[in-house]
Amino acid sequence: GAGVSQSPSNKVTEKGKDVELRCDPISGHTALYWYRQSLGQGLEFLIYFQGNSAPDKSGLPSDRFSAERTGGSVSTLTIQRTQQEDSAVYLCASSQRGPHTDTQYFGPGTRLTVL
Amino acid sequence: SQQGEEDPQALSIQEGENATMNCSYKTSINNLQWYRQNSGRGLVHLILIRSNEREKHSGRLRVTLDTSKKSSSLLITASRAADTASYFCATVFSGNTPLVFGKGTRLSVIA
């Protein structure tokens, strides 16, 4: 079946502009995760959605970052007033249930470049 | 930080040799997972090992877990050029927390 998809694959924006990144998880997966990976670094957790529960936002680096998940499926990560340090690859993953028991399936990522 | 730490940061071997990567973590875990990443994009899940397991195999991959030492190792046997990638360990700590990734080991397999 179809895997996790993300769009756009690349995004170049100017400092101060807002951007929206989209993630389509695997159908039927209840958990969805956003991560950020800066050049040569490991993955930094941003936010986690599990079913209808309130999302775990503990990894969001500032209030310029927000995410929503509509209808328990598609998710959008929004970065307002982008800064150069926001440049990174943003990865989305989904799992059938939660992180305790399940493999996370990753999308190909969105490479964000803030000029 | 609860981050796992991979060791070494980079590893270069000849095709056919075995590659061993290690991961250490700081607090008790529910499970530990290994992922592979090619060309800085999406990650591919390799193996999940639970805290009550000591060893798992998948094809040419062997993962061990030593909870007393808070460490895990990933062994790739008979390496191939196609194994060239970055390898990350990720831990799920007790409680409903998401994966915490290390910074990875960059493996280069030279044909």
mmCIF file with all atom_site columns, C-alpha atoms in Angstrom:
data_model
loop_
_atom_site.group_PDB
_atom_site.id
_atom_site.type_symbol
_atom_site.label_atom_id
_atom_site.label_alt_id
_atom_site.label_comp_id
_atom_site.label_asym_id
_atom_site.label_entity_id
_atom_site.label_seq_id
_atom_site.pdbx_PDB_ins_code
_atom_site.Cartn_x
_atom_site.Cartn_y
_atom_site.Cartn_z
_atom_site.occupancy
_atom_site.B_iso_or_equiv
_atom_site.pdbx_formal_charge
_atom_site.auth_seq_id
_atom_site.auth_comp_id
_atom_site.auth_asym_id
_atom_site.auth_atom_id
_atom_site.pdbx_PDB_model_num
ATOM 1   C CA . GLY A 1 1   ? 0.000  0.000   0.000  1.00 0.00 ? 1   GLY A CA 1
ATOM 2   C CA . ALA A 1 2   ? 0.946  3.671   -0.164 1.00 0.00 ? 2   ALA A CA 1
ATOM 3   C CA . GLY A 1 3   ? 3.488  4.937   2.309  1.00 0.00 ? 3   GLY A CA 1
ATOM 4   C CA . VAL A 1 4   ? 3.727  8.259   4.084  1.00 0.00 ? 4   VAL A CA 1
ATOM 5   C CA . SER A 1 5   ? 3.825  11.142  1.652  1.00 0.00 ? 5   SER A CA 1
ATOM 6   C CA . GLN A 1 6   ? 4.947  14.700  2.225  1.00 0.00 ? 6   GLN A CA 1
ATOM 7   C CA . SER A 1 7   ? 4.665  17.859  0.193  1.00 0.00 ? 7   SER A CA 1
ATOM 8   C CA . PRO A 1 8   ? 6.370  19.845  -1.037 1.00 0.00 ? 8   PRO A CA 1
ATOM 9   C CA . SER A 1 9   ? 9.607  17.893  -1.338 1.00 0.00 ? 9   SER A CA 1
ATOM 10  C CA . ASN A 1 10  ? 11.572 21.136  -1.371 1.00 0.00 ? 10  ASN A CA 1
ATOM 11  C CA . LYS A 1 11  ? 10.617 24.604  -0.222 1.00 0.00 ? 11  LYS A CA 1
ATOM 12  C CA . VAL A 1 12  ? 12.689 27.748  -0.506 1.00 0.00 ? 12  VAL A CA 1
ATOM 13  C CA . THR A 1 13  ? 11.350 30.791  1.268  1.00 0.00 ? 13  THR A CA 1
ATOM 14  C CA . GLU A 1 14  ? 12.469 34.192  2.402  1.00 0.00 ? 14  GLU A CA 1
ATOM 15  C CA . LYS A 1 15  ? 13.096 35.043  6.001  1.00 0.00 ? 15  LYS A CA 1
ATOM 16  C CA . GLY A 1 16  ? 9.927  36.274  7.669  1.00 0.00 ? 16  GLY A CA 1
ATOM 17  C CA . LYS A 1 17  ? 7.492  34.402  5.428  1.00 0.00 ? 17  LYS A CA 1
ATOM 18  C CA . ASP A 1 18  ? 5.139  31.693  6.656  1.00 0.00 ? 18  ASP A CA 1
ATOM 19  C CA . VAL A 1 19  ? 5.315  28.141  5.318  1.00 0.00 ? 19  VAL A CA 1
ATOM 20  C CA . GLU A 1 20  ? 3.036  25.124  5.471  1.00 0.00 ? 20  GLU A CA 1
ATOM 21  C CA . LEU A 1 21  ? 4.286  21.577  5.183  1.00 0.00 ? 21  LEU A CA 1
ATOM 22  C CA . ARG A 1 22  ? 1.911  18.714  4.555  1.00 0.00 ? 22  ARG A CA 1
ATOM 23  C CA . CYS A 1 23  ? 1.961  15.080  5.620  1.00 0.00 ? 23  CYS A CA 1
ATOM 24  C CA . ASP A 1 24  ? -0.322 12.272  4.456  1.00 0.00 ? 24  ASP A CA 1
ATOM 25  C CA . PRO A 1 25  ? 0.100  9.308   6.804  1.00 0.00 ? 25  PRO A CA 1
ATOM 26  C CA . ILE A 1 26  ? -0.519 5.688   5.998  1.00 0.00 ? 26  ILE A CA 1
ATOM 27  C CA . SER A 1 27  ? -4.237 5.027   5.976  1.00 0.00 ? 27  SER A CA 1
ATOM 28  C CA . GLY A 1 28  ? -5.461 3.671   9.292  1.00 0.00 ? 28  GLY A CA 1
ATOM 29  C CA . HIS A 1 29  ? -2.453 4.779   11.300 1.00 0.00 ? 29  HIS A CA 1
ATOM 30  C CA . THR A 1 30  ? -3.590 6.524   14.451 1.00 0.00 ? 30  THR A CA 1
ATOM 31  C CA . ALA A 1 31  ? -0.284 8.086   15.419 1.00 0.00 ? 31  ALA A CA 1
ATOM 32  C CA . LEU A 1 32  ? 1.525  10.812  13.493 1.00 0.00 ? 32  LEU A CA 1
ATOM 33  C CA . TYR A 1 33  ? 4.857  12.432  14.288 1.00 0.00 ? 33  TYR A CA 1
ATOM 34  C CA . TRP A 1 34  ? 6.840  15.416  13.043 1.00 0.00 ? 34  TRP A CA 1
ATOM 35  C CA . TYR A 1 35  ? 10.620 15.580  13.315 1.00 0.00 ? 35  TYR A CA 1
ATOM 36  C CA . ARG A 1 36  ? 13.248 18.038  12.173 1.00 0.00 ? 36  ARG A CA 1
ATOM 37  C CA . GLN A 1 37  ? 16.717 17.129  11.004 1.00 0.00 ? 37  GLN A CA 1
ATOM 38  C CA . SER A 1 38  ? 19.363 19.775  10.609 1.00 0.00 ? 38  SER A CA 1
ATOM 39  C CA . LEU A 1 39  ? 22.453 19.165  8.481  1.00 0.00 ? 39  LEU A CA 1
ATOM 40  C CA . GLY A 1 40  ? 24.478 16.273  9.844  1.00 0.00 ? 40  GLY A CA 1
ATOM 41  C CA . GLN A 1 41  ? 22.324 15.945  12.937 1.00 0.00 ? 41  GLN A CA 1
ATOM 42  C CA . GLY A 1 42  ? 19.963 13.388  14.349 1.00 0.00 ? 42  GLY A CA 1
ATOM 43  C CA . LEU A 1 43  ? 16.225 13.806  14.364 1.00 0.00 ? 43  LEU A CA 1
ATOM 44  C CA . GLU A 1 44  ? 14.677 16.300  16.707 1.00 0.00 ? 44  GLU A CA 1
ATOM 45  C CA . PHE A 1 45  ? 11.146 15.484  17.832 1.00 0.00 ? 45  PHE A CA 1
ATOM 46  C CA . LEU A 1 46  ? 8.644  18.285  17.255 1.00 0.00 ? 46  LEU A CA 1
ATOM 47  C CA . ILE A 1 47  ? 5.083  17.099  17.840 1.00 0.00 ? 47  ILE A CA 1
ATOM 48  C CA . TYR A 1 48  ? 3.108  13.863  18.138 1.00 0.00 ? 48  TYR A CA 1
ATOM 49  C CA . PHE A 1 49  ? -0.592 13.174  17.493 1.00 0.00 ? 49  PHE A CA 1
ATOM 50  C CA . GLN A 1 50  ? -2.283 10.058  18.847 1.00 0.00 ? 50  GLN A CA 1
ATOM 51  C CA . GLY A 1 51  ? -5.879 9.469   17.856 1.00 0.00 ? 51  GLY A CA 1
ATOM 52  C CA . ASN A 1 52  ? -8.214 12.065  19.335 1.00 0.00 ? 52  ASN A CA 1
ATOM 53  C CA . SER A 1 53  ? -5.943 12.885  22.264 1.00 0.00 ? 53  SER A CA 1
ATOM 54  C CA . ALA A 1 54  ? -4.395 16.287  22.734 1.00 0.00 ? 54  ALA A CA 1
ATOM 55  C CA . PRO A 1 55  ? -1.105 16.376  20.801 1.00 0.00 ? 55  PRO A CA 1
ATOM 56  C CA . ASP A 1 56  ? 2.254  16.235  22.549 1.00 0.00 ? 56  ASP A CA 1
ATOM 57  C CA . LYS A 1 57  ? 3.767  19.584  21.581 1.00 0.00 ? 57  LYS A CA 1
ATOM 58  C CA . SER A 1 58  ? 6.750  19.370  23.887 1.00 0.00 ? 58  SER A CA 1
ATOM 59  C CA . GLY A 1 59  ? 9.284  19.393  21.055 1.00 0.00 ? 59  GLY A CA 1
ATOM 60  C CA . LEU A 1 60  ? 8.132  22.526  19.264 1.00 0.00 ? 60  LEU A CA 1
ATOM 61  C CA . PRO A 1 61  ? 11.074 24.952  19.450 1.00 0.00 ? 61  PRO A CA 1
ATOM 62  C CA . SER A 1 62  ? 9.042  28.164  19.598 1.00 0.00 ? 62  SER A CA 1
ATOM 63  C CA . ASP A 1 63  ? 5.528  29.525  19.304 1.00 0.00 ? 63  ASP A CA 1
ATOM 64  C CA . ARG A 1 64  ? 6.197  30.192  15.629 1.00 0.00 ? 64  ARG A CA 1
ATOM 65  C CA . PHE A 1 65  ? 5.705  26.462  15.091 1.00 0.00 ? 65  PHE A CA 1
ATOM 66  C CA . SER A 1 66  ? 2.286  24.843  15.124 1.00 0.00 ? 66  SER A CA 1
ATOM 67  C CA . ALA A 1 67  ? 0.677  21.740  13.681 1.00 0.00 ? 67  ALA A CA 1
ATOM 68  C CA . GLU A 1 68  ? -2.760 20.358  13.224 1.00 0.00 ? 68  GLU A CA 1
ATOM 69  C CA . ARG A 1 69  ? -4.186 17.072  12.149 1.00 0.00 ? 69  ARG A CA 1
ATOM 70  C CA . THR A 1 70  ? -7.560 17.205  10.494 1.00 0.00 ? 70  THR A CA 1
ATOM 71  C CA . GLY A 1 71  ? -9.960 14.294  10.717 1.00 0.00 ? 71  GLY A CA 1
ATOM 72  C CA . GLY A 1 72  ? -7.294 12.090  12.241 1.00 0.00 ? 72  GLY A CA 1
ATOM 73  C CA . SER A 1 73  ? -5.476 11.876  8.936  1.00 0.00 ? 73  SER A CA 1
ATOM 74  C CA . VAL A 1 74  ? -3.608 14.630  7.074  1.00 0.00 ? 74  VAL A CA 1
ATOM 75  C CA . SER A 1 75  ? -1.372 16.901  9.117  1.00 0.00 ? 75  SER A CA 1
ATOM 76  C CA . THR A 1 76  ? -0.002 20.358  8.400  1.00 0.00 ? 76  THR A CA 1
ATOM 77  C CA . LEU A 1 77  ? 3.042  21.829  10.093 1.00 0.00 ? 77  LEU A CA 1
ATOM 78  C CA . THR A 1 78  ? 3.082  25.616  9.953  1.00 0.00 ? 78  THR A CA 1
ATOM 79  C CA . ILE A 1 79  ? 6.099  27.776  10.605 1.00 0.00 ? 79  ILE A CA 1
ATOM 80  C CA . GLN A 1 80  ? 5.367  31.475  10.938 1.00 0.00 ? 80  GLN A CA 1
ATOM 81  C CA . ARG A 1 81  ? 7.881  34.262  10.342 1.00 0.00 ? 81  ARG A CA 1
ATOM 82  C CA . THR A 1 82  ? 10.550 31.803  9.249  1.00 0.00 ? 82  THR A CA 1
ATOM 83  C CA . GLN A 1 83  ? 14.135 32.291  10.350 1.00 0.00 ? 83  GLN A CA 1
ATOM 84  C CA . GLN A 1 84  ? 17.333 31.002  8.770  1.00 0.00 ? 84  GLN A CA 1
ATOM 85  C CA . GLU A 1 85  ? 17.808 28.556  11.631 1.00 0.00 ? 85  GLU A CA 1
ATOM 86  C CA . ASP A 1 86  ? 14.542 26.900  10.598 1.00 0.00 ? 86  ASP A CA 1
ATOM 87  C CA . SER A 1 87  ? 16.311 25.524  7.521  1.00 0.00 ? 87  SER A CA 1
ATOM 88  C CA . ALA A 1 88  ? 16.248 21.744  7.836  1.00 0.00 ? 88  ALA A CA 1
ATOM 89  C CA . VAL A 1 89  ? 14.588 18.617  6.536  1.00 0.00 ? 89  VAL A CA 1
ATOM 90  C CA . TYR A 1 90  ? 11.189 18.144  8.138  1.00 0.00 ? 90  TYR A CA 1
ATOM 91  C CA . LEU A 1 91  ? 10.196 14.516  8.407  1.00 0.00 ? 91  LEU A CA 1
ATOM 92  C CA . CYS A 1 92  ? 6.787  13.090  9.124  1.00 0.00 ? 92  CYS A CA 1
ATOM 93  C CA . ALA A 1 93  ? 6.135  9.554   10.330 1.00 0.00 ? 93  ALA A CA 1
ATOM 94  C CA . SER A 1 94  ? 3.092  7.507   11.222 1.00 0.00 ? 94  SER A CA 1
ATOM 95  C CA . SER A 1 95  ? 2.511  4.323   13.151 1.00 0.00 ? 95  SER A CA 1
ATOM 96  C CA . GLN A 1 96  ? -0.445 2.039   13.588 1.00 0.00 ? 96  GLN A CA 1
ATOM 97  C CA . ARG A 1 97  ? -0.745 2.755   17.270 1.00 0.00 ? 97  ARG A CA 1
ATOM 98  C CA . GLY A 1 98  ? 1.774  4.516   19.484 1.00 0.00 ? 98  GLY A CA 1
ATOM 99  C CA . PRO A 1 99  ? 5.534  4.666   19.938 1.00 0.00 ? 99  PRO A CA 1
ATOM 100 C CA . HIS A 1 100 ? 5.670  1.958   22.571 1.00 0.00 ? 100 HIS A CA 1
ATOM 101 C CA . THR A 1 101 ? 4.820  -0.913  20.369 1.00 0.00 ? 101 THR A CA 1
ATOM 102 C CA . ASP A 1 102 ? 5.021  0.085   16.793 1.00 0.00 ? 102 ASP A CA 1
ATOM 103 C CA . THR A 1 103 ? 7.408  0.794   13.995 1.00 0.00 ? 103 THR A CA 1
ATOM 104 C CA . GLN A 1 104 ? 7.282  4.328   12.671 1.00 0.00 ? 104 GLN A CA 1
ATOM 105 C CA . TYR A 1 105 ? 7.084  4.697   8.901  1.00 0.00 ? 105 TYR A CA 1
ATOM 106 C CA . PHE A 1 106 ? 8.732  7.818   7.579  1.00 0.00 ? 106 PHE A CA 1
ATOM 107 C CA . GLY A 1 107 ? 7.926  10.000  4.635  1.00 0.00 ? 107 GLY A CA 1
ATOM 108 C CA . PRO A 1 108 ? 10.642 11.330  2.315  1.00 0.00 ? 108 PRO A CA 1
ATOM 109 C CA . GLY A 1 109 ? 10.736 14.670  4.059  1.00 0.00 ? 109 GLY A CA 1
ATOM 110 C CA . THR A 1 110 ? 10.464 18.310  3.038  1.00 0.00 ? 110 THR A CA 1
ATOM 111 C CA . ARG A 1 111 ? 13.717 20.189  2.679  1.00 0.00 ? 111 ARG A CA 1
ATOM 112 C CA . LEU A 1 112 ? 13.112 23.757  3.845  1.00 0.00 ? 112 LEU A CA 1
ATOM 113 C CA . THR A 1 113 ? 15.598 26.470  2.985  1.00 0.00 ? 113 THR A CA 1
ATOM 114 C CA . VAL A 1 114 ? 15.118 29.910  4.480  1.00 0.00 ? 114 VAL A CA 1
ATOM 115 C CA . LEU A 1 115 ? 17.105 32.588  2.701  1.00 0.00 ? 115 LEU A CA 1
ATOM 116 C CA . SER B 2 1   ? 19.324 14.942  27.318 1.00 0.00 ? 1   SER B CA 1
ATOM 117 C CA . GLN B 2 2   ? 17.701 11.550  26.852 1.00 0.00 ? 2   GLN B CA 1
ATOM 118 C CA . GLN B 2 3   ? 19.281 11.222  23.443 1.00 0.00 ? 3   GLN B CA 1
ATOM 119 C CA . GLY B 2 4   ? 20.881 7.964   22.406 1.00 0.00 ? 4   GLY B CA 1
ATOM 120 C CA . GLU B 2 5   ? 24.501 8.247   21.388 1.00 0.00 ? 5   GLU B CA 1
ATOM 121 C CA . GLU B 2 6   ? 25.853 6.216   18.498 1.00 0.00 ? 6   GLU B CA 1
ATOM 122 C CA . ASP B 2 7   ? 29.439 5.149   18.281 1.00 0.00 ? 7   ASP B CA 1
ATOM 123 C CA . PRO B 2 8   ? 31.400 5.528   16.087 1.00 0.00 ? 8   PRO B CA 1
ATOM 124 C CA . GLN B 2 9   ? 30.233 8.680   14.330 1.00 0.00 ? 9   GLN B CA 1
ATOM 125 C CA . ALA B 2 10  ? 31.665 7.400   11.069 1.00 0.00 ? 10  ALA B CA 1
ATOM 126 C CA . LEU B 2 11  ? 32.817 3.983   9.900  1.00 0.00 ? 11  LEU B CA 1
ATOM 127 C CA . SER B 2 12  ? 34.467 2.979   6.644  1.00 0.00 ? 12  SER B CA 1
ATOM 128 C CA . ILE B 2 13  ? 34.908 -0.674  5.709  1.00 0.00 ? 13  ILE B CA 1
ATOM 129 C CA . GLN B 2 14  ? 35.524 -2.888  2.697  1.00 0.00 ? 14  GLN B CA 1
ATOM 130 C CA . GLU B 2 15  ? 32.709 -4.787  1.055  1.00 0.00 ? 15  GLU B CA 1
ATOM 131 C CA . GLY B 2 16  ? 32.326 -8.203  2.650  1.00 0.00 ? 16  GLY B CA 1
ATOM 132 C CA . GLU B 2 17  ? 33.494 -7.084  6.088  1.00 0.00 ? 17  GLU B CA 1
ATOM 133 C CA . ASN B 2 18  ? 31.230 -6.853  9.109  1.00 0.00 ? 18  ASN B CA 1
ATOM 134 C CA . ALA B 2 19  ? 30.165 -3.489  10.488 1.00 0.00 ? 19  ALA B CA 1
ATOM 135 C CA . THR B 2 20  ? 29.346 -2.930  14.147 1.00 0.00 ? 20  THR B CA 1
ATOM 136 C CA . MET B 2 21  ? 27.667 0.192   15.472 1.00 0.00 ? 21  MET B CA 1
ATOM 137 C CA . ASN B 2 22  ? 26.886 0.899   19.097 1.00 0.00 ? 22  ASN B CA 1
ATOM 138 C CA . CYS B 2 23  ? 24.260 2.950   20.829 1.00 0.00 ? 23  CYS B CA 1
ATOM 139 C CA . SER B 2 24  ? 24.133 4.047   24.452 1.00 0.00 ? 24  SER B CA 1
ATOM 140 C CA . TYR B 2 25  ? 21.257 5.690   26.247 1.00 0.00 ? 25  TYR B CA 1
ATOM 141 C CA . LYS B 2 26  ? 20.657 7.194   29.647 1.00 0.00 ? 26  LYS B CA 1
ATOM 142 C CA . THR B 2 27  ? 17.381 6.076   31.189 1.00 0.00 ? 27  THR B CA 1
ATOM 143 C CA . SER B 2 28  ? 15.228 2.964   31.181 1.00 0.00 ? 28  SER B CA 1
ATOM 144 C CA . ILE B 2 29  ? 13.498 2.206   27.911 1.00 0.00 ? 29  ILE B CA 1
ATOM 145 C CA . ASN B 2 30  ? 10.435 0.405   26.621 1.00 0.00 ? 30  ASN B CA 1
ATOM 146 C CA . ASN B 2 31  ? 12.070 -0.470  23.310 1.00 0.00 ? 31  ASN B CA 1
ATOM 147 C CA . LEU B 2 32  ? 14.958 0.493   21.072 1.00 0.00 ? 32  LEU B CA 1
ATOM 148 C CA . GLN B 2 33  ? 14.804 0.760   17.308 1.00 0.00 ? 33  GLN B CA 1
ATOM 149 C CA . TRP B 2 34  ? 17.395 1.002   14.558 1.00 0.00 ? 34  TRP B CA 1
ATOM 150 C CA . TYR B 2 35  ? 16.773 2.990   11.388 1.00 0.00 ? 35  TYR B CA 1
ATOM 151 C CA . ARG B 2 36  ? 18.697 3.572   8.190  1.00 0.00 ? 36  ARG B CA 1
ATOM 152 C CA . GLN B 2 37  ? 18.759 6.810   6.240  1.00 0.00 ? 37  GLN B CA 1
ATOM 153 C CA . ASN B 2 38  ? 20.013 7.237   2.711  1.00 0.00 ? 38  ASN B CA 1
ATOM 154 C CA . SER B 2 39  ? 20.970 10.625  1.316  1.00 0.00 ? 39  SER B CA 1
ATOM 155 C CA . GLY B 2 40  ? 19.560 12.621  4.220  1.00 0.00 ? 40  GLY B CA 1
ATOM 156 C CA . ARG B 2 41  ? 15.923 11.872  3.460  1.00 0.00 ? 41  ARG B CA 1
ATOM 157 C CA . GLY B 2 42  ? 13.341 9.415   4.799  1.00 0.00 ? 42  GLY B CA 1
ATOM 158 C CA . LEU B 2 43  ? 14.280 6.800   7.348  1.00 0.00 ? 43  LEU B CA 1
ATOM 159 C CA . VAL B 2 44  ? 13.714 3.090   6.948  1.00 0.00 ? 44  VAL B CA 1
ATOM 160 C CA . HIS B 2 45  ? 12.979 0.964   9.973  1.00 0.00 ? 45  HIS B CA 1
ATOM 161 C CA . LEU B 2 46  ? 15.364 -1.981  10.442 1.00 0.00 ? 46  LEU B CA 1
ATOM 162 C CA . ILE B 2 47  ? 14.686 -3.668  13.765 1.00 0.00 ? 47  ILE B CA 1
ATOM 163 C CA . LEU B 2 48  ? 12.758 -3.050  16.993 1.00 0.00 ? 48  LEU B CA 1
ATOM 164 C CA . ILE B 2 49  ? 14.027 -4.760  20.126 1.00 0.00 ? 49  ILE B CA 1
ATOM 165 C CA . ARG B 2 50  ? 12.018 -4.652  23.340 1.00 0.00 ? 50  ARG B CA 1
ATOM 166 C CA . SER B 2 51  ? 13.493 -4.130  26.773 1.00 0.00 ? 51  SER B CA 1
ATOM 167 C CA . ASN B 2 52  ? 12.905 -7.772  27.726 1.00 0.00 ? 52  ASN B CA 1
ATOM 168 C CA . GLU B 2 53  ? 14.754 -9.056  24.654 1.00 0.00 ? 53  GLU B CA 1
ATOM 169 C CA . ARG B 2 54  ? 18.491 -9.508  24.369 1.00 0.00 ? 54  ARG B CA 1
ATOM 170 C CA . GLU B 2 55  ? 19.054 -10.278 20.702 1.00 0.00 ? 55  GLU B CA 1
ATOM 171 C CA . LYS B 2 56  ? 17.180 -10.134 17.406 1.00 0.00 ? 56  LYS B CA 1
ATOM 172 C CA . HIS B 2 57  ? 18.094 -11.073 13.884 1.00 0.00 ? 57  HIS B CA 1
ATOM 173 C CA . SER B 2 58  ? 16.828 -9.934  10.520 1.00 0.00 ? 58  SER B CA 1
ATOM 174 C CA . GLY B 2 59  ? 18.679 -11.197 7.475  1.00 0.00 ? 59  GLY B CA 1
ATOM 175 C CA . ARG B 2 60  ? 22.240 -9.882  7.711  1.00 0.00 ? 60  ARG B CA 1
ATOM 176 C CA . LEU B 2 61  ? 21.368 -7.695  10.682 1.00 0.00 ? 61  LEU B CA 1
ATOM 177 C CA . ARG B 2 62  ? 21.871 -8.644  14.304 1.00 0.00 ? 62  ARG B CA 1
ATOM 178 C CA . VAL B 2 63  ? 20.875 -6.377  17.172 1.00 0.00 ? 63  VAL B CA 1
ATOM 179 C CA . THR B 2 64  ? 21.742 -6.888  20.798 1.00 0.00 ? 64  THR B CA 1
ATOM 180 C CA . LEU B 2 65  ? 20.444 -5.056  23.824 1.00 0.00 ? 65  LEU B CA 1
ATOM 181 C CA . ASP B 2 66  ? 22.078 -4.879  27.243 1.00 0.00 ? 66  ASP B CA 1
ATOM 182 C CA . THR B 2 67  ? 19.753 -3.003  29.574 1.00 0.00 ? 67  THR B CA 1
ATOM 183 C CA . SER B 2 68  ? 22.200 -3.248  32.477 1.00 0.00 ? 68  SER B CA 1
ATOM 184 C CA . LYS B 2 69  ? 24.744 -1.280  30.444 1.00 0.00 ? 69  LYS B CA 1
ATOM 185 C CA . LYS B 2 70  ? 22.076 0.775   28.690 1.00 0.00 ? 70  LYS B CA 1
ATOM 186 C CA . SER B 2 71  ? 23.555 -0.080  25.334 1.00 0.00 ? 71  SER B CA 1
ATOM 187 C CA . SER B 2 72  ? 22.708 -1.726  22.046 1.00 0.00 ? 72  SER B CA 1
ATOM 188 C CA . SER B 2 73  ? 24.715 -2.825  19.061 1.00 0.00 ? 73  SER B CA 1
ATOM 189 C CA . LEU B 2 74  ? 23.852 -3.282  15.406 1.00 0.00 ? 74  LEU B CA 1
ATOM 190 C CA . LEU B 2 75  ? 25.927 -5.757  13.442 1.00 0.00 ? 75  LEU B CA 1
ATOM 191 C CA . ILE B 2 76  ? 25.750 -5.893  9.659  1.00 0.00 ? 76  ILE B CA 1
ATOM 192 C CA . THR B 2 77  ? 27.438 -9.007  8.333  1.00 0.00 ? 77  THR B CA 1
ATOM 193 C CA . ALA B 2 78  ? 28.974 -9.415  4.883  1.00 0.00 ? 78  ALA B CA 1
ATOM 194 C CA . SER B 2 79  ? 28.472 -5.738  4.111  1.00 0.00 ? 79  SER B CA 1
ATOM 195 C CA . ARG B 2 80  ? 27.619 -4.491  0.625  1.00 0.00 ? 80  ARG B CA 1
ATOM 196 C CA . ALA B 2 81  ? 28.124 -1.153  -1.068 1.00 0.00 ? 81  ALA B CA 1
ATOM 197 C CA . ALA B 2 82  ? 24.345 -0.686  -0.879 1.00 0.00 ? 82  ALA B CA 1
ATOM 198 C CA . ASP B 2 83  ? 24.596 -0.689  2.930  1.00 0.00 ? 83  ASP B CA 1
ATOM 199 C CA . THR B 2 84  ? 26.263 2.716   2.733  1.00 0.00 ? 84  THR B CA 1
ATOM 200 C CA . ALA B 2 85  ? 23.974 4.997   4.744  1.00 0.00 ? 85  ALA B CA 1
ATOM 201 C CA . SER B 2 86  ? 23.535 6.635   8.119  1.00 0.00 ? 86  SER B CA 1
ATOM 202 C CA . TYR B 2 87  ? 22.273 4.401   10.887 1.00 0.00 ? 87  TYR B CA 1
ATOM 203 C CA . PHE B 2 88  ? 20.337 5.753   13.859 1.00 0.00 ? 88  PHE B CA 1
ATOM 204 C CA . CYS B 2 89  ? 19.229 4.200   17.083 1.00 0.00 ? 89  CYS B CA 1
ATOM 205 C CA . ALA B 2 90  ? 16.036 5.508   18.597 1.00 0.00 ? 90  ALA B CA 1
ATOM 206 C CA . THR B 2 91  ? 14.632 4.809   22.009 1.00 0.00 ? 91  THR B CA 1
ATOM 207 C CA . VAL B 2 92  ? 11.158 4.832   23.458 1.00 0.00 ? 92  VAL B CA 1
ATOM 208 C CA . PHE B 2 93  ? 11.334 5.578   27.134 1.00 0.00 ? 93  PHE B CA 1
ATOM 209 C CA . SER B 2 94  ? 8.858  4.356   29.666 1.00 0.00 ? 94  SER B CA 1
ATOM 210 C CA . GLY B 2 95  ? 5.728  6.411   29.417 1.00 0.00 ? 95  GLY B CA 1
ATOM 211 C CA . ASN B 2 96  ? 3.946  7.634   26.347 1.00 0.00 ? 96  ASN B CA 1
ATOM 212 C CA . THR B 2 97  ? 6.895  9.411   24.810 1.00 0.00 ? 97  THR B CA 1
ATOM 213 C CA . PRO B 2 98  ? 7.952  9.532   21.172 1.00 0.00 ? 98  PRO B CA 1
ATOM 214 C CA . LEU B 2 99  ? 11.163 8.184   19.708 1.00 0.00 ? 99  LEU B CA 1
ATOM 215 C CA . VAL B 2 100 ? 14.351 9.929   20.751 1.00 0.00 ? 100 VAL B CA 1
ATOM 216 C CA . PHE B 2 101 ? 17.034 9.652   18.092 1.00 0.00 ? 101 PHE B CA 1
ATOM 217 C CA . GLY B 2 102 ? 20.787 9.762   18.334 1.00 0.00 ? 102 GLY B CA 1
ATOM 218 C CA . LYS B 2 103 ? 22.954 11.606  15.829 1.00 0.00 ? 103 LYS B CA 1
ATOM 219 C CA . GLY B 2 104 ? 23.751 8.471   13.872 1.00 0.00 ? 104 GLY B CA 1
ATOM 220 C CA . THR B 2 105 ? 26.693 6.544   12.493 1.00 0.00 ? 105 THR B CA 1
ATOM 221 C CA . ARG B 2 106 ? 27.708 7.231   8.921  1.00 0.00 ? 106 ARG B CA 1
ATOM 222 C CA . LEU B 2 107 ? 28.696 3.899   7.334  1.00 0.00 ? 107 LEU B CA 1
ATOM 223 C CA . SER B 2 108 ? 30.638 3.795   4.096  1.00 0.00 ? 108 SER B CA 1
ATOM 224 C CA . VAL B 2 109 ? 31.125 0.421   2.426  1.00 0.00 ? 109 VAL B CA 1
ATOM 225 C CA . ILE B 2 110 ? 33.798 0.512   -0.238 1.00 0.00 ? 110 ILE B CA 1
ATOM 226 C CA . ALA B 2 111 ? 33.474 -1.888  -3.136 1.00 0.00 ? 111 ALA B CA 1
#
